[in-house]
Coordinates of C-alpha atoms in Angstrom, one line a residue:
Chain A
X1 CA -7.7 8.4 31.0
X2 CA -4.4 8.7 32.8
X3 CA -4.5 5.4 34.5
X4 CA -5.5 4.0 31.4
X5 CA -2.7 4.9 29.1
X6 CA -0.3 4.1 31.9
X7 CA -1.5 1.4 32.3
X8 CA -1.8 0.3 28.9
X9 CA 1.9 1.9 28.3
X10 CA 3.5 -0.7 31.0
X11 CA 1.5 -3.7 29.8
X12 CA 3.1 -3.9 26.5
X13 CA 6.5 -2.5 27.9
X14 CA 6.4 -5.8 30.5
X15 CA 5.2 -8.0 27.0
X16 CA 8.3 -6.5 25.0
X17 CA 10.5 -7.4 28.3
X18 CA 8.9 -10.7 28.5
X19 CA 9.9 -11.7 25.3
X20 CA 12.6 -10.4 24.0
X21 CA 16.0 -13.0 25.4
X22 CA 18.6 -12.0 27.6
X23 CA 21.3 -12.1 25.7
X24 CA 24.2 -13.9 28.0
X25 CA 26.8 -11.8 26.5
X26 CA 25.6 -8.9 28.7
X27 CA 25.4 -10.8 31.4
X28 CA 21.7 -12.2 30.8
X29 CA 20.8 -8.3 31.3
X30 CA 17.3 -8.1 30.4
X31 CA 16.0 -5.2 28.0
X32 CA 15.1 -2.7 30.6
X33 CA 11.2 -1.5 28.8
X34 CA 9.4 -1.1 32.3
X35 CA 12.7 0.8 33.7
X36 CA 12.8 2.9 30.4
X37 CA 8.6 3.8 31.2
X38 CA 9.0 5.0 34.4
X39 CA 12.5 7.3 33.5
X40 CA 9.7 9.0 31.1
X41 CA 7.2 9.4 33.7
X42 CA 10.1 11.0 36.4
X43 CA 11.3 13.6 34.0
X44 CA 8.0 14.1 31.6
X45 CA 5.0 14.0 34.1
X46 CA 4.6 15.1 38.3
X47 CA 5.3 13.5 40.9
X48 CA 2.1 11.6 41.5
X49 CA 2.2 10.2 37.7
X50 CA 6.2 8.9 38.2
X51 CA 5.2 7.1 41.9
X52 CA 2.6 5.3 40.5
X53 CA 4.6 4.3 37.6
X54 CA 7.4 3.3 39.6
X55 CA 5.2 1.3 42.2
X56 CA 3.0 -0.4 39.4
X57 CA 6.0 -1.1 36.8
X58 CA 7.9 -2.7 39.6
X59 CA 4.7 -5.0 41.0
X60 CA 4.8 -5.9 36.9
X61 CA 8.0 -7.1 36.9
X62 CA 7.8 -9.0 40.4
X63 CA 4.2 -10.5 39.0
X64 CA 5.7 -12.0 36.0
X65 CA 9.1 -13.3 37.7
X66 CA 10.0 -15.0 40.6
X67 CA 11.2 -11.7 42.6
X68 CA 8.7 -11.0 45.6
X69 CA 6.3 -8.6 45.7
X70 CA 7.3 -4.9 46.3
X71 CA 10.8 -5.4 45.5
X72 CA 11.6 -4.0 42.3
X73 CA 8.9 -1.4 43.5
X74 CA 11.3 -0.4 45.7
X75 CA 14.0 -0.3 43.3
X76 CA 12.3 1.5 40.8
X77 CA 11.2 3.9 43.3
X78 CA 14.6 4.3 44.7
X79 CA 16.1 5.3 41.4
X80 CA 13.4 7.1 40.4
X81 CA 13.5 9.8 43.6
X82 CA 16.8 9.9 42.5
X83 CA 16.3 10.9 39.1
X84 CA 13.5 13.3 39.7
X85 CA 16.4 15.9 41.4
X86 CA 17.9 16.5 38.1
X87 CA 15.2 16.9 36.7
X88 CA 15.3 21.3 36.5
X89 CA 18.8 20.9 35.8
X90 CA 18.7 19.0 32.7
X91 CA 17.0 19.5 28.9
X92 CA 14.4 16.6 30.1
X93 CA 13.3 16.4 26.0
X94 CA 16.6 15.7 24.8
X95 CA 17.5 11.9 23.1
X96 CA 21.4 12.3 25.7
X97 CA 19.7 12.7 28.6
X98 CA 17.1 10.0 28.1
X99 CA 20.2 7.8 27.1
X100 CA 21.9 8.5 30.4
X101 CA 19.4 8.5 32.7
X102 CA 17.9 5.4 31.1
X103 CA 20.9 3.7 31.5
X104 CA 21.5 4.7 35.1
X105 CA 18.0 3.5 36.3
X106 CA 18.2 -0.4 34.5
X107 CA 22.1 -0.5 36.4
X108 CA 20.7 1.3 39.2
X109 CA 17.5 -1.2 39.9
X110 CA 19.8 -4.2 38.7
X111 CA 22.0 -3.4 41.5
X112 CA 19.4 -2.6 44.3
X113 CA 17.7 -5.7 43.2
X114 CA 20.9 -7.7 43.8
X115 CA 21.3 -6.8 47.2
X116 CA 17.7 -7.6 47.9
X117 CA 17.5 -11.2 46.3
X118 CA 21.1 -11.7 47.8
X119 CA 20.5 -10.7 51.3
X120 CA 17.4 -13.1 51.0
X121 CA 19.0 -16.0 49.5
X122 CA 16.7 -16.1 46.3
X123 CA 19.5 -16.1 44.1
X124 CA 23.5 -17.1 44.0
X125 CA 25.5 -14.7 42.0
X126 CA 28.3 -13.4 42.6
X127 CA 29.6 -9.9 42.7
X128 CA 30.8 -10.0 39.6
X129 CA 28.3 -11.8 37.7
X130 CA 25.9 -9.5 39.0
X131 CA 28.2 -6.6 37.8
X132 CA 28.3 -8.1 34.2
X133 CA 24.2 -7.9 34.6
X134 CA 24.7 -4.4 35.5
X135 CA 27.0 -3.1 32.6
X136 CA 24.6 -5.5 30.2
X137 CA 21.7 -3.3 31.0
X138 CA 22.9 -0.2 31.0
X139 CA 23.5 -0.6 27.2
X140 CA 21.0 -2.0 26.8
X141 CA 18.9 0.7 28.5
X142 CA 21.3 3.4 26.5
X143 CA 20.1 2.1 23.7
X144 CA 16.1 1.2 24.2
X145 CA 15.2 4.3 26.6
X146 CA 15.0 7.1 23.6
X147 CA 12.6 4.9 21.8
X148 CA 10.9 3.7 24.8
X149 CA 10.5 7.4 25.9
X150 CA 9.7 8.9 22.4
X151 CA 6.9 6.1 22.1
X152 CA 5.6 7.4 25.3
X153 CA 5.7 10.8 24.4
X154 CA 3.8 10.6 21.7
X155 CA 0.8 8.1 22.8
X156 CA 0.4 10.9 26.0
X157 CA 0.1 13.4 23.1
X158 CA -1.9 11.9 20.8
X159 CA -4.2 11.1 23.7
X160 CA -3.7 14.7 24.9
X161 CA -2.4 14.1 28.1
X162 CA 0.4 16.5 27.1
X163 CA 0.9 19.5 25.3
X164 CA 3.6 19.4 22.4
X165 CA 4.5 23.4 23.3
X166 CA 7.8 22.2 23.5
X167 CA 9.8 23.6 20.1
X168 CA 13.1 22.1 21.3
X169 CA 11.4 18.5 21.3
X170 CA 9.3 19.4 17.7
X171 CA 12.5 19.7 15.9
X172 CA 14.1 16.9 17.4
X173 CA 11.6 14.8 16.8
Chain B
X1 CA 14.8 17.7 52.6
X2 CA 11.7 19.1 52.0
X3 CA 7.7 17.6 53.7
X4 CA 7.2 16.5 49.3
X5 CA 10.4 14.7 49.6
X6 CA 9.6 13.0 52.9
X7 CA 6.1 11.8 52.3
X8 CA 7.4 10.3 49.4
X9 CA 9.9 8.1 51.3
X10 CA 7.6 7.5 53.9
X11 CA 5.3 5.8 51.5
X12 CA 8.2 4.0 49.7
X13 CA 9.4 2.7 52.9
X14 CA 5.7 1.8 53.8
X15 CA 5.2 0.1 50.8
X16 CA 8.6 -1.9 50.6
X17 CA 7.6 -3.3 54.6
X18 CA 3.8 -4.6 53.7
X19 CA 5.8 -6.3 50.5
X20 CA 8.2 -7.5 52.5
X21 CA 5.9 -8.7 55.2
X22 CA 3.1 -9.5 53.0
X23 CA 1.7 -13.6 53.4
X24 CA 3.2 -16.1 50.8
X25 CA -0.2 -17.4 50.1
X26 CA -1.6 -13.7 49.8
X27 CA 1.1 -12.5 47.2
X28 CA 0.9 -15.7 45.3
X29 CA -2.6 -14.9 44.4
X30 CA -1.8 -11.6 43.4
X31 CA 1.1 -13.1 40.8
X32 CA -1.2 -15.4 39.8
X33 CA -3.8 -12.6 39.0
X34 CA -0.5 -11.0 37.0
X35 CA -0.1 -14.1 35.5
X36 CA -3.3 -14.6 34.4
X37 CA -4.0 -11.6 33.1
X38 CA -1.1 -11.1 31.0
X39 CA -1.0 -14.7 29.8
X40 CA -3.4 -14.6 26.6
X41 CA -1.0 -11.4 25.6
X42 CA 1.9 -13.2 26.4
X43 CA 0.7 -15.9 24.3
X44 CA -0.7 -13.5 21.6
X45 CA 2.6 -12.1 21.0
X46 CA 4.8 -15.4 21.3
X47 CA 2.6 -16.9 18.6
X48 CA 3.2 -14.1 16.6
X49 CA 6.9 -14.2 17.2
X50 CA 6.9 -18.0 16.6
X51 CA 4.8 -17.6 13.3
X52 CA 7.2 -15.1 12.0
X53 CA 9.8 -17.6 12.5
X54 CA 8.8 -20.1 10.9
X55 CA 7.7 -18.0 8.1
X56 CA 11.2 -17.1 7.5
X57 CA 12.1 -20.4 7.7
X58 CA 9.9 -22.1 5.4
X59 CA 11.5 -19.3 2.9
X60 CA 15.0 -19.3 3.7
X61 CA 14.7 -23.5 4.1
X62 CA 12.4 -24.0 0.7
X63 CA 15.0 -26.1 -1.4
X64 CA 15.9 -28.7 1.9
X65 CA 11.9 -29.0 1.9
X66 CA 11.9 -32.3 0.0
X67 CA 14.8 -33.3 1.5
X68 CA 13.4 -33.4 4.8
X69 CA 10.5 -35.0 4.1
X70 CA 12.5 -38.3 3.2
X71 CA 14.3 -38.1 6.0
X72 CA 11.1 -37.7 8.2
X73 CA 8.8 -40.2 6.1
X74 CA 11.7 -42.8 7.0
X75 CA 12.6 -42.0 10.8
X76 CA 8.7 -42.5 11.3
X77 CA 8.6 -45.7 9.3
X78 CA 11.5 -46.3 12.5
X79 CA 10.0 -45.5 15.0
X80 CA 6.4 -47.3 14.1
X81 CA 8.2 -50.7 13.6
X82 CA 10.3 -49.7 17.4
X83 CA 6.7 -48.9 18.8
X84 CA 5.3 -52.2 17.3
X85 CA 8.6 -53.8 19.2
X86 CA 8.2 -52.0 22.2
X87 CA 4.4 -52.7 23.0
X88 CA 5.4 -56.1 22.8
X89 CA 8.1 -55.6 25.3
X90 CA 5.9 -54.0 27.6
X91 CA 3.4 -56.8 27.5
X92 CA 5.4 -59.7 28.5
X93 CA 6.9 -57.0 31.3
X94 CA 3.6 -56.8 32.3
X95 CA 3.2 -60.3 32.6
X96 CA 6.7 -60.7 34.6
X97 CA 5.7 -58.0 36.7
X98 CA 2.0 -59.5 38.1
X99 CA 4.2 -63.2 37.9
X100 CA 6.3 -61.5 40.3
X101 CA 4.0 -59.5 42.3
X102 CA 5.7 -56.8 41.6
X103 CA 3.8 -52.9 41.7
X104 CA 3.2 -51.3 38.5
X105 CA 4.9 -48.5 37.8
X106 CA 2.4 -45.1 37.6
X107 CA 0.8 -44.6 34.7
X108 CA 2.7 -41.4 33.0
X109 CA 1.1 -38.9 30.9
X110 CA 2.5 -35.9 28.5
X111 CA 0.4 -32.7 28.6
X112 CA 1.8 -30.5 25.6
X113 CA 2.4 -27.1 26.8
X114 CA 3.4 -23.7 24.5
X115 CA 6.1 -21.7 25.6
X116 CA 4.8 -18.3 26.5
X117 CA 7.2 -16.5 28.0
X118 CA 10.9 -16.1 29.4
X119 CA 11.8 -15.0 32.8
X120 CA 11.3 -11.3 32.9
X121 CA 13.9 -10.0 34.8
X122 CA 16.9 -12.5 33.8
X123 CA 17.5 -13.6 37.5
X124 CA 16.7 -17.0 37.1
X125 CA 16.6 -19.4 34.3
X126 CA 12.6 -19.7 33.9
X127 CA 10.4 -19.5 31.3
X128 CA 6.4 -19.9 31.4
X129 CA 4.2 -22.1 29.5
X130 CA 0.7 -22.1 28.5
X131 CA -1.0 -24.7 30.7
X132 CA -1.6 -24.8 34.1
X133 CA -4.3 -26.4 37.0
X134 CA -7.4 -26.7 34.6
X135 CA -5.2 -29.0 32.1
X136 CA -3.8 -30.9 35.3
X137 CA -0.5 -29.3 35.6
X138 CA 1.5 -29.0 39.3
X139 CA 4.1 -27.8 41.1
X140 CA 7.3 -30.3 40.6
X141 CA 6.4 -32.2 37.5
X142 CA 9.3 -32.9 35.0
X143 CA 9.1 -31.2 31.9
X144 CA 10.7 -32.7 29.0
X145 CA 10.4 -32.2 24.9
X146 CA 11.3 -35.3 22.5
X147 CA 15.0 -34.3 22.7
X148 CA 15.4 -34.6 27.1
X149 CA 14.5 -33.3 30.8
X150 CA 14.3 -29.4 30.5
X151 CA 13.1 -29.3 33.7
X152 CA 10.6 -28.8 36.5
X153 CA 7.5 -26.9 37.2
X154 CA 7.5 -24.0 39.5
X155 CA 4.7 -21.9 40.1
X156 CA 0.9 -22.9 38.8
X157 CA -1.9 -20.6 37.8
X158 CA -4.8 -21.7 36.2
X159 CA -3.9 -20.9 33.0
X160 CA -0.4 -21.0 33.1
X161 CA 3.0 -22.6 35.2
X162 CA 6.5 -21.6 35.0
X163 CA 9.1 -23.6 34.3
X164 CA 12.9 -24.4 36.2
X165 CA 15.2 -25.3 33.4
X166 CA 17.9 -27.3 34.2
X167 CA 20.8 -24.4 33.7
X168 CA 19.4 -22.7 37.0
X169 CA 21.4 -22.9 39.5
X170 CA 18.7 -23.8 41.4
X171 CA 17.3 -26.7 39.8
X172 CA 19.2 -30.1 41.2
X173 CA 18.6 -33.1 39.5
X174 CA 19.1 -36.8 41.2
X175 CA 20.9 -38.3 37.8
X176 CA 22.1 -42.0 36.7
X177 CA 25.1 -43.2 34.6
X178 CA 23.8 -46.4 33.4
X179 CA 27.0 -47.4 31.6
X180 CA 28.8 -46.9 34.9
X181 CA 26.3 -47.9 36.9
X182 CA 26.9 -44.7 39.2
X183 CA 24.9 -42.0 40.9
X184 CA 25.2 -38.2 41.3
X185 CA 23.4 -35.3 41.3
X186 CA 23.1 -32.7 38.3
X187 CA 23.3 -28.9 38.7
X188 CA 23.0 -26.0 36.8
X189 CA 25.4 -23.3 35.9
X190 CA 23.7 -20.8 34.1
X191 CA 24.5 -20.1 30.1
X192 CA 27.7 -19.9 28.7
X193 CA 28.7 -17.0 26.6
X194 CA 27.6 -18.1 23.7
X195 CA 24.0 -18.7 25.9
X196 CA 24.8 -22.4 26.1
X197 CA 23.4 -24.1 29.1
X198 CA 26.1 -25.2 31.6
X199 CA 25.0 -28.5 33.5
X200 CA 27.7 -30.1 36.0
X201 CA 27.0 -33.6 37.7
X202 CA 29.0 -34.0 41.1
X203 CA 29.0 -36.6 43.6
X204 CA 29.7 -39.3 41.5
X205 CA 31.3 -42.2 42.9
X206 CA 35.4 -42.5 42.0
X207 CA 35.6 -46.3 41.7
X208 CA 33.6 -46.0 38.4
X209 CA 34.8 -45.8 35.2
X210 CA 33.3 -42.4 33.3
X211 CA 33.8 -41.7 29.9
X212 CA 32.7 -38.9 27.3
X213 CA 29.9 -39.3 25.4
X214 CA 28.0 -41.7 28.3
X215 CA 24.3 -41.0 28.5
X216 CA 23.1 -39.6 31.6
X217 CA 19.9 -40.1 33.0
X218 CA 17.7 -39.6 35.7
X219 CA 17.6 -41.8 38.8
X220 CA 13.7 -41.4 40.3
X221 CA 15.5 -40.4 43.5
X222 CA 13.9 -37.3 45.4
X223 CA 10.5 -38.3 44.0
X224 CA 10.3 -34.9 41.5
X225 CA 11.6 -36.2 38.4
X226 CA 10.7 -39.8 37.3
X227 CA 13.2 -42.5 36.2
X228 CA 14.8 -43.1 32.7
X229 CA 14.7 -39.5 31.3
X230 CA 17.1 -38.9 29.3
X231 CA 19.4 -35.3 30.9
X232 CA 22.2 -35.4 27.9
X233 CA 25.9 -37.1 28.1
X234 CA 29.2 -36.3 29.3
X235 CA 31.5 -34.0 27.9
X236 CA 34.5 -34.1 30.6
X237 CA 35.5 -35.8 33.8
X238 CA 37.1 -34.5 36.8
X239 CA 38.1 -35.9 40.4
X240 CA 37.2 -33.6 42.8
X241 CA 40.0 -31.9 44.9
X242 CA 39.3 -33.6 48.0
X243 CA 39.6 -36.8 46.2
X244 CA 36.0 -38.1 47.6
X245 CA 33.8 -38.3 44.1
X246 CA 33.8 -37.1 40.8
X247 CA 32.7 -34.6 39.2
X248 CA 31.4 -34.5 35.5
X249 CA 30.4 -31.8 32.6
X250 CA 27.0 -32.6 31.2
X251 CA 25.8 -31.2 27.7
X252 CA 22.1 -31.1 27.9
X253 CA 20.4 -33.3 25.4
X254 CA 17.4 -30.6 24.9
X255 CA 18.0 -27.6 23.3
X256 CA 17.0 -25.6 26.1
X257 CA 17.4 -22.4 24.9
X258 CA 15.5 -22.5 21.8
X259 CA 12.7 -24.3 23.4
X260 CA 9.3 -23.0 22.1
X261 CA 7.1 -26.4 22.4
X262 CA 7.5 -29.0 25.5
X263 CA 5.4 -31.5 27.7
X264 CA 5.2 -31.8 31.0
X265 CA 5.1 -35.3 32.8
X266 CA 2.1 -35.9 34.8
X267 CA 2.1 -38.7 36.8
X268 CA -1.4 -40.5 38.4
X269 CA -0.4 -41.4 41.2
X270 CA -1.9 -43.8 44.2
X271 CA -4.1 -41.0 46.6
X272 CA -2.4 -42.5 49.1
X273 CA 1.1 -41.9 47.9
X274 CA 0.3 -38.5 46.8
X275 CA -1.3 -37.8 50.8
X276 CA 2.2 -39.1 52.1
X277 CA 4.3 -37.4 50.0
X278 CA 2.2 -34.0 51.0
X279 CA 2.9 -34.8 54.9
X280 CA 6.5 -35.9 53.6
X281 CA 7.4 -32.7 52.3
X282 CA 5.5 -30.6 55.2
X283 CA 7.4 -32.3 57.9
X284 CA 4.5 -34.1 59.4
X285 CA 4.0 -37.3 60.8
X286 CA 3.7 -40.4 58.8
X287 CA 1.7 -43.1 59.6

């Protein structure tokens, strides 16, 4: 049932990516759904949940674009490892911290992503057009990651994958 | 760091070198599995987006209804008696043509293709259409709606292809001024800030005379895109700063970015020519 809702969870979150536009104001930053998923697997579920969605949402993302395989896999994973040290340091059920970290993984995997397509000659920005990428979607992930996570949240718990013991997160939400 | 923490970048690195390593032809079919798989979704929800859309439109556009259909009623009334015109035109070329001995051009044929999908990590200016192999769809076909050259095909799947639009920096266009009787080669530039596409045409020979507002076209050079499509028309000219060629701004004709319906040119061509061209672009001998 797991596999399933995960799976389900980054199908439409790569649909919602797919179509919604980049908008070239924030430097053609795409809205950063499958990056927002697997921030709510690395601080809501273990470690083997938050791998898988880091490995699968990333081998989305290369399927339905011209990035080879594995890459954003890598990023994804990258940033994810990253963010899963916080994780006992931090209230992981409140909307700040899912702003932050959300926005730190879509920079974070824009950025490692970069350097891979660059250092392959698969695309020709420059530093600073990849920059203005970067700052695009980390507001854009600031702003989409909350929903992204509280959608999340509640489909695990409606399929009772997760138990809502958590009073903090009941009044928030 | 801890063994967890070590297996964990094991795998990662693991994973990242079988990707990196992995066989073109072998991670190809696994996109086009991806591809196929999410295309009937993709499709689902575009059409829903698209019928939205137009919903609002019909709404917000009721009153210019009438208006419209005037206008439409009498551009087809146009173009019918320019058809009528035309067919005649291509008869008596016909005629020159075999007179001549001269080869006929291939036959060219529009295959109507949805759009789908856009790019989805913003790296490159793509976006994916419904069609693919089974409707006869391949790699480097020009793509065009009734406004201009979008672009080319990229990828195929069965189902589905994606789409090079013009603004990508990767997509290079052998183009024509027919005014000026002048080569050159178009390029993209990505979208402006306000998401307009940014098209430049260089190499253009600095004996002619260029103006703003001339048509731009493509030449049939390079064998991808086919003569006489229309790429948009000149907005500013500059001599390059070696003083070789100029250089030119291009406003695209199509509206690119707002794109949801296009066709893509399929061309039937000779077996033979479409064997050479193979070995051609392989490298391998000709005969």
């Amino acid at each position: 049932m797991n596999a399933l809702v995960m799976g389900f969870i980054l199908t439409v979150a790569a649909l919602v990516q797919a179509v919604v536009p980049a908008p070239p104001w924030l430097g053609q930053a795409k809205l950063p759904a499958l990056a927002a998923v697997v921030v709510y697997y690395t601080l809501a579920r273990e470690r083997r949940d938050w791998l898988w969605a880091a490995i699968m949402a990333g081998l989305l993302q290369d399927g339905m674009s011209l990035i080879p395989f594995g890459y954003s896999s890598f990023a994804f994973g990258l940033l994810a490892i990253h963010i899963a040290r916080f994780r006992d340091v931090v209230f992981v059920h409140e909307s700040i911290t899912h702003m932050l970290f959300g926005s730190w993984m879509a920079a974070g995997s824009t950025l490692v992503l970069y350097v891979l397509l660059t250092s392959t000659g698969l695309i020709e920005w420059t530093v600073g057009q990849a920059g203005h990428k970067a700052v695009g979607a980390a507001a854009l992930g600031l702003v989409a990651t909350p929903w992204i996570f509280y959608g999340c949240a509640r489909l695990d718990r409606l399929m009772g994958l997760v138990e809502s013991t958590d009073s903090s997160w009941q009044e928030l939400h | 760091m801890n063994r967890k923490n070590k297996t964990i970048w094991l795998i990662l690195a693991a994973a990242l070198l079988v990707a990196l390593n992995m066989p073109e032809a072998l991670s190809e079919r696994g996109k086009s599995a991806i591809r196929e798989f999410l295309a009937p979704l993709q499709q689902l929800v575009s059409g829903v987006g698209q019928a939205s859309r137009n919903w609002v439109m019909a709404v917000r556009n009721l009153g210019e209804m009438a208006a419209d259909n005037r206008r439409m009623a009498t551009e087809l009334t146009r173009l019918r008696s320019e058809m009528r015109y035309l067919a005649a035109l291509e008869q008596e070329n016909i005629a020159l043509r075999s007179q001549l001995r001269f080869w006929s051009r291939a036959e060219r044929e529009l295959i109507p293709a949805e759009v789908i999908g856009r790019e989805i990590s913003g790296w490159w200016q793509v976006v994916r259409i419904g069609q693919g192999l089974a409707a006869g769809v391949e790699a480097d076909m020009a793509v065009v709606t009734p406004d201009g050259l979008v672009g080319h095909t990229l990828n195929v799947s069965t189902g589905t292809a994606d789409v090079r639009l013009l603004a990508d920096p990767a997509c290079k266009v052998a183009a024509w001024l027919p005014r000026a009787d002048a080569h050159g080669v178009v390029a993209g530039r990505g979208l402006s800030a306000r998401g307009l596409p940014l098209l430049h045409m260089r190499f253009i020979n600095k004996d002619r005379t260029i103006r703003p507002g001339d048509e731009v076209t493509t030449s049939g050079l390079g064998g991808t895109y086919p003569p006489g499509l229309l790429i948009g028309h000149v907005e500013a000219v500059t001599v390059d700063e070696s003083g070789l060629y100029q250089s030119a701004e291009i406003a695209p004709a199509a509206d690119i970015g707002r794109m949801t319906f296009c066709f893509v040119v399929a061309e039937h061509r000779d077996p033979v020519e479409t064997l050479l061209r193979e070995r051609v672009r392989r490298g391998g001998p000709t005969p």
